[in-house]
PDB file of C-alpha atoms in Angstrom:
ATOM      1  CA  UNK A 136      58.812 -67.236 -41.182  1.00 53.00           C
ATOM      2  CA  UNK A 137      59.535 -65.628 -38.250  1.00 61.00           C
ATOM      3  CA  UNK A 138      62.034 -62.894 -37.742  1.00 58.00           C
ATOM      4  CA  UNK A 139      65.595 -64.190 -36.392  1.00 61.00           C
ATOM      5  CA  UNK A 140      66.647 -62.689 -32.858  1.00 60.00           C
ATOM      6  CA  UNK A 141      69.936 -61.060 -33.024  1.00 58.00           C
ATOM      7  CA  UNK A 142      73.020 -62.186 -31.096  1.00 60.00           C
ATOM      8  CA  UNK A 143      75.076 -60.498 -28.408  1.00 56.00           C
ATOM      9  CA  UNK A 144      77.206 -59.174 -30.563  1.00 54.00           C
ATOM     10  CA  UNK A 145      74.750 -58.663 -34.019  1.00 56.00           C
ATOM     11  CA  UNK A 146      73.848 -54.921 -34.685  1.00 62.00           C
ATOM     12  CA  UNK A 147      70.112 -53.831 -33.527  1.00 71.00           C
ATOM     13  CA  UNK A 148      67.162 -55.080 -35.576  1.00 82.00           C
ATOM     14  CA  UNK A 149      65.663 -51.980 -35.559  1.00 88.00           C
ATOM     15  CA  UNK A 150      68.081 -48.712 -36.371  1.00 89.00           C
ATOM     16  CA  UNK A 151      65.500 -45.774 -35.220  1.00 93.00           C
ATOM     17  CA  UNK A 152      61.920 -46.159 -33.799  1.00 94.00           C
ATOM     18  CA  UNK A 153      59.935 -42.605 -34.417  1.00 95.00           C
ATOM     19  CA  UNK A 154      56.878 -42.874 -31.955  1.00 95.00           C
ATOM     20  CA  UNK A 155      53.861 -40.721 -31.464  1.00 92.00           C
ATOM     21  CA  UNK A 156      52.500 -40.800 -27.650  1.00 91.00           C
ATOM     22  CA  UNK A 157      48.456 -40.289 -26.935  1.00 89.00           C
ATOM     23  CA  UNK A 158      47.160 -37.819 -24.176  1.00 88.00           C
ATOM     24  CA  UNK A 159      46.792 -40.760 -21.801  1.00 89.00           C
ATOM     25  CA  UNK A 160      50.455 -41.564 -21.541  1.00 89.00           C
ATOM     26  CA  UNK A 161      49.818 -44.851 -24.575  1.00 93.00           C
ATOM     27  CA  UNK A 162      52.844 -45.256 -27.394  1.00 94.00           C
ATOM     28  CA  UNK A 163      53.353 -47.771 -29.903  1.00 94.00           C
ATOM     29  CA  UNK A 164      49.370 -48.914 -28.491  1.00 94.00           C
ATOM     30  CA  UNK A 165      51.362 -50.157 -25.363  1.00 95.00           C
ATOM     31  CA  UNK A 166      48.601 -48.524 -22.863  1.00 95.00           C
ATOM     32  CA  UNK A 167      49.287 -47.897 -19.355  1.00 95.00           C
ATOM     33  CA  UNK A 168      48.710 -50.466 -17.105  1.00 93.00           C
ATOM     34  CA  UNK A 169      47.629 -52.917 -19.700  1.00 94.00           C
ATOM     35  CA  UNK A 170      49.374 -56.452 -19.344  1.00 93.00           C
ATOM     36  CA  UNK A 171      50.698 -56.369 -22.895  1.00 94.00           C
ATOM     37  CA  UNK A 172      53.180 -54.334 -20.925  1.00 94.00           C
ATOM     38  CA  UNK A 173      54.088 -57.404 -19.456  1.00 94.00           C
ATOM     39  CA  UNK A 174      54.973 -59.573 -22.493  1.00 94.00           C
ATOM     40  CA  UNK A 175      58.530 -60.450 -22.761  1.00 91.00           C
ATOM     41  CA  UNK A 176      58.913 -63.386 -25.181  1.00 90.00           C
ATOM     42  CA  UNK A 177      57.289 -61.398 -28.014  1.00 91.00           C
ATOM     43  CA  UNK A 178      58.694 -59.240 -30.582  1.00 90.00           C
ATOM     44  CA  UNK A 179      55.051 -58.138 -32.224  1.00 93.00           C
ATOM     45  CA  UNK A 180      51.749 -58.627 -30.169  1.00 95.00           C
ATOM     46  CA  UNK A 181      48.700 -58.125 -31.249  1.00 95.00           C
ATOM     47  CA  UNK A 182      46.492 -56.281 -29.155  1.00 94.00           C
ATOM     48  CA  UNK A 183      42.047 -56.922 -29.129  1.00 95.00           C
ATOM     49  CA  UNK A 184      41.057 -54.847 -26.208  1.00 94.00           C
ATOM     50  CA  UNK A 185      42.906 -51.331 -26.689  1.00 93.00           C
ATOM     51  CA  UNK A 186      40.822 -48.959 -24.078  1.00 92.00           C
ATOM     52  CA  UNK A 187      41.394 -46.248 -27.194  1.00 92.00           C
ATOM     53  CA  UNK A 188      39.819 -46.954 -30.917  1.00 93.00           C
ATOM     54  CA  UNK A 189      40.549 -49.287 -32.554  1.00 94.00           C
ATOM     55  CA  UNK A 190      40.117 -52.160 -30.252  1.00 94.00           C
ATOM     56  CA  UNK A 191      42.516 -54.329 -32.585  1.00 97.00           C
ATOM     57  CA  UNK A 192      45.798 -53.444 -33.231  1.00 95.00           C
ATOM     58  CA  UNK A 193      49.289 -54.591 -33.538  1.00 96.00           C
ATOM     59  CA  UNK A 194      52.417 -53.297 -31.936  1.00 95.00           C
ATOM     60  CA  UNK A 195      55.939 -53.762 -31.113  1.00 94.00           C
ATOM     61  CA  UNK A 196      56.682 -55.066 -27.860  1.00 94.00           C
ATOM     62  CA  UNK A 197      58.136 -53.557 -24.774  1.00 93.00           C
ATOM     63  CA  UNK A 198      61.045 -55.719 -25.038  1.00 91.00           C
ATOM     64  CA  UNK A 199      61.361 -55.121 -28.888  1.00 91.00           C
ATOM     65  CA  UNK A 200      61.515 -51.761 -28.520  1.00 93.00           C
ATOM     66  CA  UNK A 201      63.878 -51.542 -25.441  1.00 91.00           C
ATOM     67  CA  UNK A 202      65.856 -54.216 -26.680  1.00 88.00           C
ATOM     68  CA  UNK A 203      66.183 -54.660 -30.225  1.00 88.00           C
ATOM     69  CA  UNK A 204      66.004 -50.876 -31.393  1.00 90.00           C
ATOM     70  CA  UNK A 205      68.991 -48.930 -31.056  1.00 90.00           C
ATOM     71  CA  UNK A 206      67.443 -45.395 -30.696  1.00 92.00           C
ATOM     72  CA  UNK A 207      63.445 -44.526 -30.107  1.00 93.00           C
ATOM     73  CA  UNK A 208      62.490 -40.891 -31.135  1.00 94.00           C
ATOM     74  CA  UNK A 209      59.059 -39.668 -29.281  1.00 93.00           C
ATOM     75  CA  UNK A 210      57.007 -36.974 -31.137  1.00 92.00           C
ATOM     76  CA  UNK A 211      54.324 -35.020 -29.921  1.00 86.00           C
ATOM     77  CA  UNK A 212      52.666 -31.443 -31.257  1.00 81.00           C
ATOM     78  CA  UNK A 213      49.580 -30.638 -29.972  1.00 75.00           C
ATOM     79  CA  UNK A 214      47.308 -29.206 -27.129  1.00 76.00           C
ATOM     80  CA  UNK A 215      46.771 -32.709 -25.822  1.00 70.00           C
ATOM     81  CA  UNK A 216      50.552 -33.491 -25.835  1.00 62.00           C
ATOM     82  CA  UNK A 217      51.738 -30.712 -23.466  1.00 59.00           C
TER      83      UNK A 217
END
């Protein structure tokens, strides 16, 4: 069944969202300039035609993750991440 929005004054679904971020800018396989960016209905999208392997994925959305999540941690180490 599906997950119940909160209300105005509920606490966040989501306490803390740790996210890694790829060298072309992509988190949470939210890519840049792909229209999943666009989705605002959704909480969880799946995703068939990610530019980066794998093609298929699934994601929190934009919205969930703005939101629905009360704090969102990004983590990067790495050549490619500087």
């Amino acid at each position: 069944s599906p997950l119940p929005l909160p209300s105005s004054n509920s606490h966040h679904l989501i306490d803390c969202a740790l996210l890694g971020f790829g060298p072309d800018g992509h988190t949470a396989s939210l890519f840049p300039s792909h229209p999943l960016l666009k989705e605002n209905t959704k909480m969880v999208a799946g995703i068939d035609d990610s530019p980066k392997p794998p093609s298929k994925r699934i994601t929190l959305t934009k919205r969930a993750l703005n939101k629905y999540t009360r704090d969102v941690i990004f983590v990067g180490a790495g050549e490619s991440k500087s």
